[in-house]
XYZ file of C-alpha atoms in Angstrom:
670
model
C 9.014 -9.156 -23.210
C 8.227 -8.000 -19.704
C 4.880 -9.763 -19.783
C 6.548 -12.905 -21.098
C 8.950 -13.051 -18.131
C 6.100 -12.454 -15.752
C 4.261 -15.385 -17.281
C 7.271 -17.646 -16.939
C 7.747 -16.642 -13.222
C 4.097 -17.290 -12.517
C 4.175 -20.644 -14.297
C 7.311 -21.627 -12.384
C 5.651 -20.757 -9.083
C 2.591 -22.855 -9.925
C 4.788 -25.781 -10.853
C 6.600 -25.581 -7.523
C 3.251 -25.651 -5.678
C 2.073 -28.650 -7.684
C 5.388 -30.470 -7.091
C 5.285 -29.840 -3.303
C 4.527 -32.883 -1.257
C 1.941 -31.984 1.395
C 1.721 -35.394 3.030
C 2.297 -35.269 6.789
C 5.974 -35.584 7.540
C 7.203 -34.733 4.041
C 8.694 -31.368 4.812
C 11.522 -30.449 2.466
C 14.878 -28.756 3.040
C 13.790 -25.966 0.633
C 10.862 -25.051 2.892
C 13.117 -24.799 5.986
C 15.769 -22.805 4.133
C 13.355 -20.266 2.710
C 14.232 -16.787 4.249
C 11.074 -14.836 3.357
C 7.755 -15.335 1.666
C 8.236 -14.934 -2.119
C 5.118 -12.667 -2.536
C 4.410 -11.155 0.877
C 7.891 -10.340 2.023
C 6.744 -8.596 5.143
C 5.074 -11.747 6.489
C 6.382 -13.086 9.798
C 5.055 -16.579 9.074
C 3.099 -18.355 6.378
C 0.764 -21.344 6.171
C 2.540 -23.584 3.644
C -0.363 -25.980 3.623
C -3.713 -26.434 5.401
C -6.237 -29.177 5.030
C -9.650 -29.010 6.755
C -11.974 -32.000 6.418
C -15.439 -32.332 7.889
C -17.521 -35.537 7.659
C -19.896 -37.727 9.619
C -18.969 -41.055 11.124
C -21.330 -43.825 12.428
C -20.212 -46.105 15.189
C -22.415 -48.877 16.568
C -21.606 -47.888 20.186
C -21.513 -44.175 20.051
C -23.846 -43.532 17.063
C -23.403 -40.585 14.707
C -20.498 -38.242 15.243
C -19.313 -35.136 13.464
C -15.607 -35.367 12.627
C -13.256 -32.450 11.928
C -9.697 -33.221 10.846
C -7.045 -30.440 10.483
C -3.541 -30.690 9.061
C -1.328 -27.567 9.122
C 2.219 -26.809 7.972
C 3.522 -23.404 8.967
C 6.728 -21.566 8.090
C 8.203 -19.327 10.828
C 10.311 -16.555 9.233
C 11.310 -14.551 12.289
C 10.779 -14.083 16.046
C 7.601 -12.052 15.409
C 6.108 -15.194 13.890
C 6.759 -17.349 16.994
C 3.160 -16.897 18.132
C 2.078 -19.206 15.270
C 3.964 -22.050 17.002
C 1.298 -22.063 19.753
C -2.038 -23.624 18.957
C -5.243 -23.409 21.012
C -8.136 -25.618 20.010
C -11.570 -24.971 21.551
C -14.195 -27.626 22.218
C -17.729 -27.380 23.462
C -19.333 -29.321 26.300
C -22.926 -29.331 27.533
C -23.782 -31.624 30.438
C -22.541 -35.104 29.827
C -21.849 -34.540 26.142
C -18.451 -33.268 25.216
C -16.379 -32.690 22.053
C -13.172 -34.761 22.085
C -9.918 -33.359 20.764
C -7.426 -36.103 19.951
C -5.053 -37.688 17.532
C -2.616 -34.795 18.050
C 0.729 -35.233 16.544
C 3.367 -32.705 15.475
C 6.959 -32.049 14.522
C 9.242 -29.020 14.268
C 11.786 -29.065 11.418
C 15.130 -27.224 11.455
C 18.372 -27.281 9.515
C 21.243 -28.276 11.866
C 24.777 -28.530 10.447
C 23.327 -28.763 6.933
C 20.985 -31.586 7.787
C 17.157 -31.552 8.188
C 16.286 -32.621 11.741
C 12.861 -32.950 13.372
C 11.715 -32.542 17.020
C 8.491 -34.393 18.038
C 5.698 -32.825 19.997
C 5.530 -34.846 23.215
C 2.322 -35.681 25.111
C 3.604 -33.774 28.165
C 3.612 -30.677 25.962
C -0.139 -30.874 25.380
C -2.354 -29.213 27.997
C -6.090 -29.392 28.487
C -8.164 -27.122 30.632
C -11.789 -26.289 31.354
C -12.061 -22.677 30.264
C -15.684 -22.491 31.443
C -18.772 -24.606 32.120
C -19.300 -24.890 28.364
C -15.867 -24.579 26.958
C -12.738 -26.789 26.885
C -9.384 -25.817 25.556
C -6.457 -27.915 24.346
C -3.243 -26.023 23.931
C 0.233 -26.904 22.775
C 3.439 -25.076 21.735
C 5.651 -26.718 19.152
C 9.143 -27.577 20.469
C 12.581 -26.306 19.274
C 11.102 -23.422 17.319
C 13.636 -20.903 15.954
C 13.729 -18.431 13.111
C 13.343 -20.434 9.879
C 11.610 -23.407 11.466
C 8.760 -25.274 9.774
C 6.123 -26.725 12.112
C 3.594 -29.321 11.185
C 0.708 -30.859 13.248
C -2.588 -32.656 12.857
C -5.564 -33.076 15.217
C -9.069 -34.381 15.178
C -12.272 -33.241 16.855
C -15.004 -35.735 17.432
C -18.313 -34.054 18.234
C -21.698 -35.502 19.427
C -23.290 -32.164 18.434
C -24.053 -33.328 14.908
C -26.317 -30.409 13.948
C -23.609 -27.777 14.485
C -20.783 -27.516 11.989
C -18.049 -25.004 12.888
C -16.930 -22.315 10.452
C -14.368 -23.424 7.851
C -11.717 -20.657 7.736
C -10.384 -19.724 4.313
C -8.146 -16.740 5.182
C -5.771 -15.811 7.967
C -3.516 -12.970 9.164
C -0.637 -14.573 7.337
C -0.497 -15.734 3.695
C -1.519 -19.305 2.755
C 0.373 -21.101 -0.015
C -2.121 -23.945 -0.314
C -5.483 -24.591 1.313
C -7.752 -27.559 0.789
C -11.161 -27.977 2.483
C -13.913 -30.565 2.174
C -17.215 -30.883 3.914
C -19.375 -33.957 3.446
C -22.932 -33.732 4.696
C -25.386 -36.675 4.641
C -28.809 -35.969 3.095
C -30.377 -36.309 6.540
C -29.133 -32.783 7.349
C -30.265 -29.742 5.315
C -27.523 -27.178 5.772
C -27.291 -23.794 3.980
C -23.804 -22.459 3.291
C -22.984 -18.810 3.889
C -19.929 -16.750 2.987
C -18.785 -14.006 5.239
C -20.633 -10.937 3.947
C -17.982 -8.607 5.477
C -15.096 -10.210 3.567
C -13.991 -8.345 0.412
C -13.094 -11.615 -1.290
C -15.328 -14.609 -2.083
C -13.863 -17.871 -3.227
C -15.772 -20.305 -5.518
C -16.790 -23.574 -3.899
C -17.256 -26.803 -5.865
C -20.407 -28.719 -4.883
C -21.440 -32.195 -5.947
C -23.433 -35.219 -4.736
C -22.109 -38.678 -4.266
C -23.608 -41.919 -2.922
C -22.538 -43.577 0.246
C -23.236 -46.996 1.796
C -23.063 -47.671 5.488
C -22.649 -51.392 6.285
C -23.426 -52.793 9.665
C -24.132 -56.066 11.378
C -27.684 -56.675 12.735
C -28.034 -59.119 15.666
C -31.458 -60.880 16.322
C -32.455 -63.415 18.897
C -35.208 -66.044 18.682
C -36.545 -68.976 20.710
C -37.665 -69.392 24.374
C -35.794 -72.157 26.167
C -33.063 -72.327 23.680
C -32.143 -68.883 22.444
C -30.688 -68.637 18.970
C -28.713 -65.676 17.843
C -28.573 -64.790 14.180
C -26.415 -62.118 12.506
C -27.236 -60.487 9.211
C -25.377 -57.980 7.175
C -27.387 -54.800 6.654
C -26.717 -51.552 4.864
C -28.081 -48.038 4.470
C -27.671 -46.183 1.228
C -27.790 -42.400 1.204
C -26.425 -39.405 -0.651
C -23.813 -36.911 0.495
C -23.555 -33.259 -0.353
C -19.826 -32.648 -0.886
C -18.386 -29.074 -0.744
C -14.808 -28.842 -1.954
C -12.324 -26.010 -1.948
C -8.723 -25.935 -3.309
C -6.782 -22.734 -3.677
C -3.192 -21.518 -3.872
C -1.771 -18.137 -2.853
C -4.440 -16.817 -0.517
C -3.512 -13.273 0.612
C -3.334 -12.389 4.299
C -5.832 -10.175 6.013
C -4.611 -6.649 5.567
C -3.841 -4.966 8.851
C -5.268 -1.507 8.941
C -5.933 1.010 11.785
C -9.426 1.672 13.118
C -10.771 -1.811 12.458
C -13.429 -3.163 14.856
C -12.005 -6.766 14.772
C -9.747 -7.918 11.964
C -10.943 -11.550 11.911
C -14.507 -10.318 11.127
C -13.295 -9.644 7.586
C -11.696 -13.044 6.922
C -13.154 -15.321 4.272
C -14.947 -18.367 5.736
C -17.752 -20.789 5.185
C -20.604 -20.827 7.774
C -23.246 -23.496 7.992
C -26.906 -22.919 8.892
C -29.026 -25.963 9.779
C -32.430 -25.559 8.160
C -33.933 -29.050 8.702
C -33.271 -32.738 9.494
C -34.836 -35.673 7.653
C -33.841 -39.057 9.047
C -35.110 -42.342 7.529
C -38.694 -43.184 8.513
C -39.031 -39.860 10.348
C -40.780 -36.638 9.404
C -38.909 -33.470 8.532
C -37.940 -31.404 11.523
C -37.581 -27.741 10.593
C -34.906 -25.696 12.304
C -35.343 -22.438 10.468
C -36.019 -19.712 13.041
C -36.885 -16.132 13.546
C -34.992 -13.810 15.891
C -38.072 -13.568 18.023
C -38.060 -17.373 18.329
C -34.383 -17.498 19.140
C -34.706 -14.835 21.858
C -37.738 -16.529 23.470
C -36.019 -19.930 23.354
C -32.881 -18.584 25.007
C -34.959 -16.763 27.659
C -37.050 -19.773 28.585
C -34.738 -22.658 27.980
C -31.284 -21.339 28.874
C -32.121 -20.420 32.392
C -32.373 -16.651 31.971
C -35.989 -16.400 33.032
C -35.319 -18.407 36.197
C -32.277 -16.416 37.127
C -33.677 -12.919 36.662
C -36.674 -13.688 38.864
C -34.620 -15.015 41.857
C -34.573 -12.433 44.648
C -34.882 -14.179 48.012
C -31.105 -14.216 48.730
C -30.352 -10.502 48.382
C -33.689 -8.830 49.298
C -32.637 -7.967 52.879
C -29.333 -6.465 51.762
C -30.925 -4.469 48.989
C -33.745 -3.141 51.170
C -31.037 -1.828 53.576
C -29.054 -0.305 50.733
C -31.998 1.621 49.375
C -33.668 2.540 52.625
C -32.610 6.165 52.575
C -32.956 6.657 48.812
C -36.355 7.652 47.381
C -35.619 8.953 43.879
C -35.274 6.547 41.013
C -31.975 7.868 39.575
C -30.410 7.464 43.013
C -31.692 3.952 43.448
C -30.383 3.065 39.924
C -26.931 4.410 40.711
C -26.738 2.660 44.044
C -27.781 -0.770 42.610
C -25.356 -0.502 39.684
C -22.435 0.504 41.918
C -23.360 -2.154 44.454
C -23.204 -4.983 41.891
C -19.906 -3.743 40.445
C -18.377 -3.547 43.863
C -19.916 -6.827 45.151
C -18.830 -9.010 42.150
C -15.744 -9.408 40.019
C -15.782 -10.697 36.435
C -13.823 -13.943 35.999
C -13.028 -13.195 32.368
C -15.455 -15.788 30.973
C -18.220 -14.584 28.699
C -21.639 -16.070 28.074
C -25.320 -15.147 28.123
C -26.036 -17.921 30.637
C -25.398 -17.732 34.359
C -22.543 -20.223 34.561
C -22.565 -20.566 38.299
C -25.946 -18.968 39.057
C -26.550 -15.456 40.312
C -26.928 -16.648 43.915
C -23.435 -18.231 43.894
C -21.997 -15.144 42.180
C -23.571 -12.941 44.836
C -22.293 -15.141 47.654
C -18.740 -15.568 46.461
C -18.377 -12.279 44.583
C -17.308 -13.752 41.264
C -18.904 -14.923 38.011
C -19.106 -14.765 34.254
C -20.949 -12.076 32.291
C -24.177 -13.938 32.588
C -23.854 -14.314 36.399
C -23.173 -10.679 37.007
C -25.466 -8.949 34.548
C -28.380 -11.238 35.217
C -27.901 -10.477 38.900
C -28.034 -6.820 37.995
C -31.338 -7.353 36.058
C -32.798 -9.247 39.027
C -31.919 -6.494 41.571
C -33.290 -3.780 39.290
C -36.587 -5.675 38.865
C -36.815 -6.104 42.647
C -36.383 -2.362 43.037
C -39.262 -1.660 40.695
C -37.437 -0.943 37.411
C -38.563 -2.311 34.091
C -35.375 -4.243 33.613
C -34.544 -6.956 31.072
C -31.523 -8.835 29.695
C -30.101 -7.878 26.266
C -28.450 -10.626 24.232
C -25.185 -9.417 22.562
C -22.565 -10.717 20.165
C -19.130 -9.408 21.085
C -16.934 -7.865 18.476
C -14.727 -10.936 18.484
C -17.725 -13.164 17.942
C -18.840 -11.289 14.861
C -22.242 -10.137 13.689
C -24.922 -12.874 13.373
C -25.853 -13.703 9.771
C -28.957 -15.733 10.400
C -31.238 -16.437 13.420
C -29.490 -18.847 15.767
C -28.702 -19.132 19.479
C -25.030 -19.351 18.552
C -25.252 -15.823 17.200
C -25.096 -14.479 20.767
C -22.352 -15.012 23.368
C -22.854 -12.171 25.867
C -25.524 -10.464 27.851
C -25.970 -6.951 29.355
C -28.744 -5.340 31.385
C -31.213 -2.738 30.248
C -34.007 -0.655 31.775
C -36.803 0.892 29.743
C -38.024 4.282 30.964
C -40.371 6.577 29.088
C -39.351 5.144 25.713
C -35.655 5.290 26.482
C -33.496 2.234 26.816
C -30.504 2.556 29.168
C -27.842 -0.117 28.858
C -25.517 -1.267 31.701
C -22.712 -3.777 32.110
C -21.606 -4.489 35.680
C -18.606 -6.625 34.599
C -16.531 -3.489 33.815
C -15.564 -1.415 36.850
C -15.024 1.740 34.809
C -18.241 2.021 32.792
C -20.969 4.422 33.820
C -24.738 3.936 33.495
C -25.582 4.073 29.818
C -22.111 2.968 28.730
C -20.807 -0.379 27.545
C -17.272 -1.781 27.408
C -15.724 -1.850 23.958
C -16.193 -5.595 23.511
C -19.977 -5.213 23.734
C -20.397 -2.213 21.439
C -21.182 -4.343 18.427
C -24.037 -3.205 16.181
C -27.236 -4.271 17.962
C -28.451 -6.644 20.613
C -31.741 -8.332 21.353
C -33.682 -7.295 24.428
C -35.940 -10.016 25.907
C -38.935 -8.937 28.008
C -40.708 -10.881 30.651
C -43.821 -11.305 28.420
C -41.736 -13.050 25.769
C -41.548 -10.163 23.303
C -38.225 -8.937 21.983
C -36.706 -6.168 19.918
C -33.451 -5.055 18.461
C -31.516 -2.469 20.578
C -28.722 -0.209 19.350
C -25.512 -1.001 21.175
C -23.453 1.759 19.664
C -22.922 4.954 21.713
C -24.780 7.941 20.337
C -23.782 10.710 22.775
C -20.531 12.521 22.020
C -17.788 12.196 24.626
C -15.924 15.432 25.332
C -12.158 15.975 25.497
C -11.293 19.635 26.144
C -7.723 20.952 26.621
C -6.535 24.497 27.314
C -2.895 25.573 27.122
C -1.883 28.955 28.634
C 1.760 29.731 27.810
C 4.433 32.275 27.210
C 8.159 32.572 26.445
C 10.469 33.517 29.353
C 13.556 35.672 28.901
C 15.568 32.605 27.722
C 12.814 31.814 25.173
C 11.796 28.674 27.069
C 8.055 28.091 26.566
C 6.403 27.815 29.951
C 2.772 27.132 30.630
C -0.065 25.194 32.137
C -2.259 22.557 30.647
C -5.731 21.996 31.877
C -7.832 19.136 30.499
C -11.482 18.043 31.099
C -12.816 14.732 29.811
C -16.075 12.905 30.162
C -18.051 9.922 28.865
C -16.012 7.231 27.131
C -12.908 9.467 26.974
C -13.002 9.326 30.785
C -13.514 5.591 30.830
C -10.513 5.133 28.483
C -8.392 7.336 30.788
C -9.434 5.207 33.832
C -8.686 1.987 32.001
C -5.200 3.135 31.094
C -3.931 5.317 33.917
C -5.805 4.931 37.188
C -3.473 3.224 39.650
C -0.360 4.215 37.749
C 2.416 5.670 39.933
C 2.862 9.488 39.591
C 6.391 9.283 38.152
C 5.226 6.696 35.585
C 2.315 8.937 34.549
C 4.652 11.911 34.159
C 6.700 9.776 31.706
C 3.509 9.073 29.792
C 2.741 12.783 29.626
C 6.282 13.692 28.513
C 6.460 11.058 25.761
C 6.663 12.451 22.219
C 6.502 16.067 23.417
C 10.085 17.051 22.626
C 12.419 18.528 25.201
C 9.803 18.997 27.945
C 9.711 18.925 31.706
C 6.333 18.366 33.345
C 5.572 19.060 36.911
C 2.740 19.594 39.441
C 0.452 16.997 37.977
C -3.031 17.057 39.502
C -5.928 14.694 38.644
C -9.380 14.864 40.262
C -12.432 12.478 40.016
C -10.362 9.688 38.452
C -12.192 7.141 40.634
C -15.580 8.789 40.577
C -17.138 6.687 37.801
C -19.452 8.720 35.652
C -17.977 12.085 36.707
C -15.742 14.321 34.538
C -12.039 13.898 35.027
C -9.915 17.085 35.369
C -6.231 16.961 34.799
C -3.636 19.738 35.018
C 0.093 20.177 34.927
C 2.822 22.796 34.459
C 5.382 22.401 31.706
C 8.612 23.883 30.365
C 9.335 23.219 26.680
C 12.762 23.985 25.300
C 13.460 24.137 21.569
C 9.809 25.044 20.961
C 10.821 27.672 18.328
C 13.390 28.137 15.701
C 15.289 31.403 15.024
C 16.122 32.248 11.429
C 17.447 35.752 10.441
C 16.273 37.156 13.819
C 12.788 35.924 13.189
C 11.018 33.349 15.437
C 9.213 30.442 13.831
C 7.192 28.119 15.968
C 4.055 25.934 15.779
C 1.449 27.386 18.123
C -0.222 23.990 18.684
C 3.113 22.675 20.044
C 2.563 19.186 21.395
C -1.259 19.463 21.284
C -1.416 19.257 17.495
C -1.956 16.432 15.148
C 1.391 16.100 13.362
C 0.749 12.883 11.370
C -2.080 11.645 9.245
C -3.210 8.210 10.630
C -4.497 7.252 7.123
C -1.433 6.749 4.972
C -2.483 3.934 2.660
C -3.430 4.517 -1.005
C -6.623 2.526 -0.595
C -8.745 0.894 2.126
C -10.098 -2.614 2.239
C -12.262 -2.533 5.384
C -14.707 -0.022 6.990
C -13.234 2.560 9.421
C -14.422 2.226 13.019
C -13.897 4.956 15.575
C -14.312 4.040 19.207
C -17.229 6.427 19.882
C -18.680 9.822 18.752
C -16.280 12.451 19.980
C -15.778 16.211 20.428
C -12.066 17.042 20.882
C -11.228 20.698 21.361
C -7.942 22.492 22.112
C -7.515 26.181 22.967
C -4.086 27.775 22.897
C -3.528 31.076 24.661
C -0.134 32.552 23.969
C 1.415 35.846 25.196
C 3.680 37.316 22.487
C 7.204 38.040 23.935
C 8.119 41.666 24.583
C 9.918 43.269 21.712
C 8.283 41.040 19.101
C 5.262 41.453 16.834
C 3.409 38.956 14.734
C 4.511 38.956 11.116
C 2.315 36.125 9.853
C -0.375 33.838 11.247
C -2.085 30.663 9.973
C -5.470 31.362 8.472
C -8.726 30.231 10.100
C -10.453 27.345 8.419
C -13.535 25.062 8.564
C -13.450 21.628 6.933
C -16.455 19.357 6.639
C -16.460 15.607 6.178
C -19.371 13.899 4.468
C -22.229 16.362 5.025
C -21.168 17.279 8.506
C -20.465 13.767 9.903
C -17.079 15.256 10.779
C -16.275 18.935 11.337
C -12.811 20.454 11.890
C -12.592 24.095 12.914
C -9.400 26.178 13.219
C -9.863 29.708 14.433
C -7.020 32.219 14.920
C -7.441 35.595 16.689
C -4.931 38.228 17.829
C -5.668 40.954 20.308
C -2.662 43.070 21.066
C -0.018 40.618 22.433
C -2.622 37.947 23.155
C -2.885 35.176 20.539
C -5.732 32.628 20.762
C -6.038 29.551 18.654
C -9.073 27.284 18.864
C -8.990 23.854 17.219
C -11.918 21.547 17.450
C -12.727 18.217 15.862
C -16.247 16.827 16.043
C -16.691 13.267 14.810
C -20.419 12.605 14.828
C -20.291 9.192 13.228
C -18.448 6.086 14.350
C -18.444 4.026 11.175
C -17.264 4.938 7.684
C -17.211 2.628 4.657
C -14.105 2.002 2.567
C -15.728 4.326 -0.050
C -15.329 7.134 2.512
C -11.682 6.514 2.876
C -10.335 9.053 0.431
C -12.480 11.854 1.949
C -11.394 10.823 5.464
C -7.828 10.770 4.479
C -8.050 14.249 2.975
C -10.018 15.494 5.959
C -7.240 14.438 8.403
C -4.620 15.785 5.914
C -6.137 19.224 6.151
C -6.035 19.026 9.975
C -2.368 18.005 9.907
C -1.587 20.901 7.627
C -3.255 23.517 9.791
C -1.689 22.178 12.956
C 1.736 22.238 11.233
C 1.587 25.884 10.095
C 4.055 28.123 11.955
C 3.609 31.604 13.431
C 6.386 34.020 12.419
C 7.460 36.652 14.927
C 9.799 39.554 14.170
C 11.369 42.123 16.364
C 9.250 45.224 16.765
């Protein structure tokens, strides 16, 4: 009977979907009145309907154009879903050719006094801006949005770049009730379709071929003195490859901790151009190798020209390096000089948008301007320096060889078989470090001779985070002590990103947060602005209620606020790989003086826990020498990435750590 009811409910849901009118403007009262998503009740919003159509259009004046039409209807359940009422559409431009975003229309629907009312998106609510030399953005926020609103909009992108079809998204961070997509490609273009290999779900795509006839008027002129114009009706017949997709109830991307970039795991369709074959023309092959892509970018995208320009900074650089003879010293000076001389304008790209000379003169530029300037200066100083093409985490990992696979560039020097990476757009990175956005699998180094190789972008050296707590109970059983912390590498960079420049009183609040009834004083920090140097932090503390007295026995957790008290991995299963920021060594040493008149009745036991053949090691060592108790807890994570198959082991590993850090010491009167 239970299965019968489930069948009836499922059938009823399908009937509702089929009965729903998805034509633009046909929003129903039921959609506006809905309080929560019927299946994903935690959803802040839902896509009720999305249609994505791609096709080619031929106009006599403008020629062939690639058309993308999008229609979306979205339900806003609560205030947390308001972000879905703002839409940003990106377009590409290159020289005189630009994608055009138009035909924007939209309405917001609400129930007012029991009636369904709509509010139109006005033209003055649509904003266009040039995000960079190659990027345009059109942005609008739907009007009159409140909890329960349904918004609906359509727009069209007309592109002259007919050999580049954008990804067709099939999954989002919110559920989708109905999604329809269609891509029609003329036989002149040989595209290969790719699914996202990182997505755990793959949707079936219907493919078929259909014929198409393009009719046009041909004008001819004849005669000498008297010109005669004749018109004839002509036509071109060709075949279309039609890719179709219709699906109901698409689940949202599952939000999980320690994910490199959630959108990288969304289902989508990606299109790789392999060849073109136009009437009366030979086949032009676009299939490439990564070596060919790298060489093309280096020679044709201006990188070679930029990194070999030196005549505008040579005098300044000669003066900077005049007193420095050793190579490490020169490298450090050049890297610091570029970071101080220029400021990143938040635009990314592997090309120098303004040119390295302009960036040097005005002190501002995109990633290409700044890091190609760094390469040029390093070459001038005698280093074997080259650019490294990168795809940022938000851009994903390239599936096939294409220039569009990269969107970023960093600098590298090669010295005695070692490759040292640098990124001068981030003020807090040291030599050999990259900002988080660029630590994405591997990049492609391009050398002056045209050769190229893959380069690992992931950090391999463990960053250290060491804390020592020296503490004792006073006569009122208040735990007093001093904390001393030393951090280096990417731990130090993260500290600088978050806390340098923060007022002292604000930083004290950060330190006191989630530490119980604590008062922190005498905070001292050294080397916080000395990039590449270890940071040392110390403070004194008084912690009340650190222990519990039961039957004249004292129970307290010796790790106090330095322990891990909650397992970050709570889910029963894991959909995506687990990404830690960088290899790390985290150690904590607790030195405690046992109060006068008390003795230790019981102690936690020492333990060593291994994760996956030593990729992670947790050590917990307890020792007692008279009244001096010492606890050493260390966590070494030697690997950054774990698959979903490793999840259960990782969850148990952290569970063991929480258990040890939660074990209490029992003191009794002596």
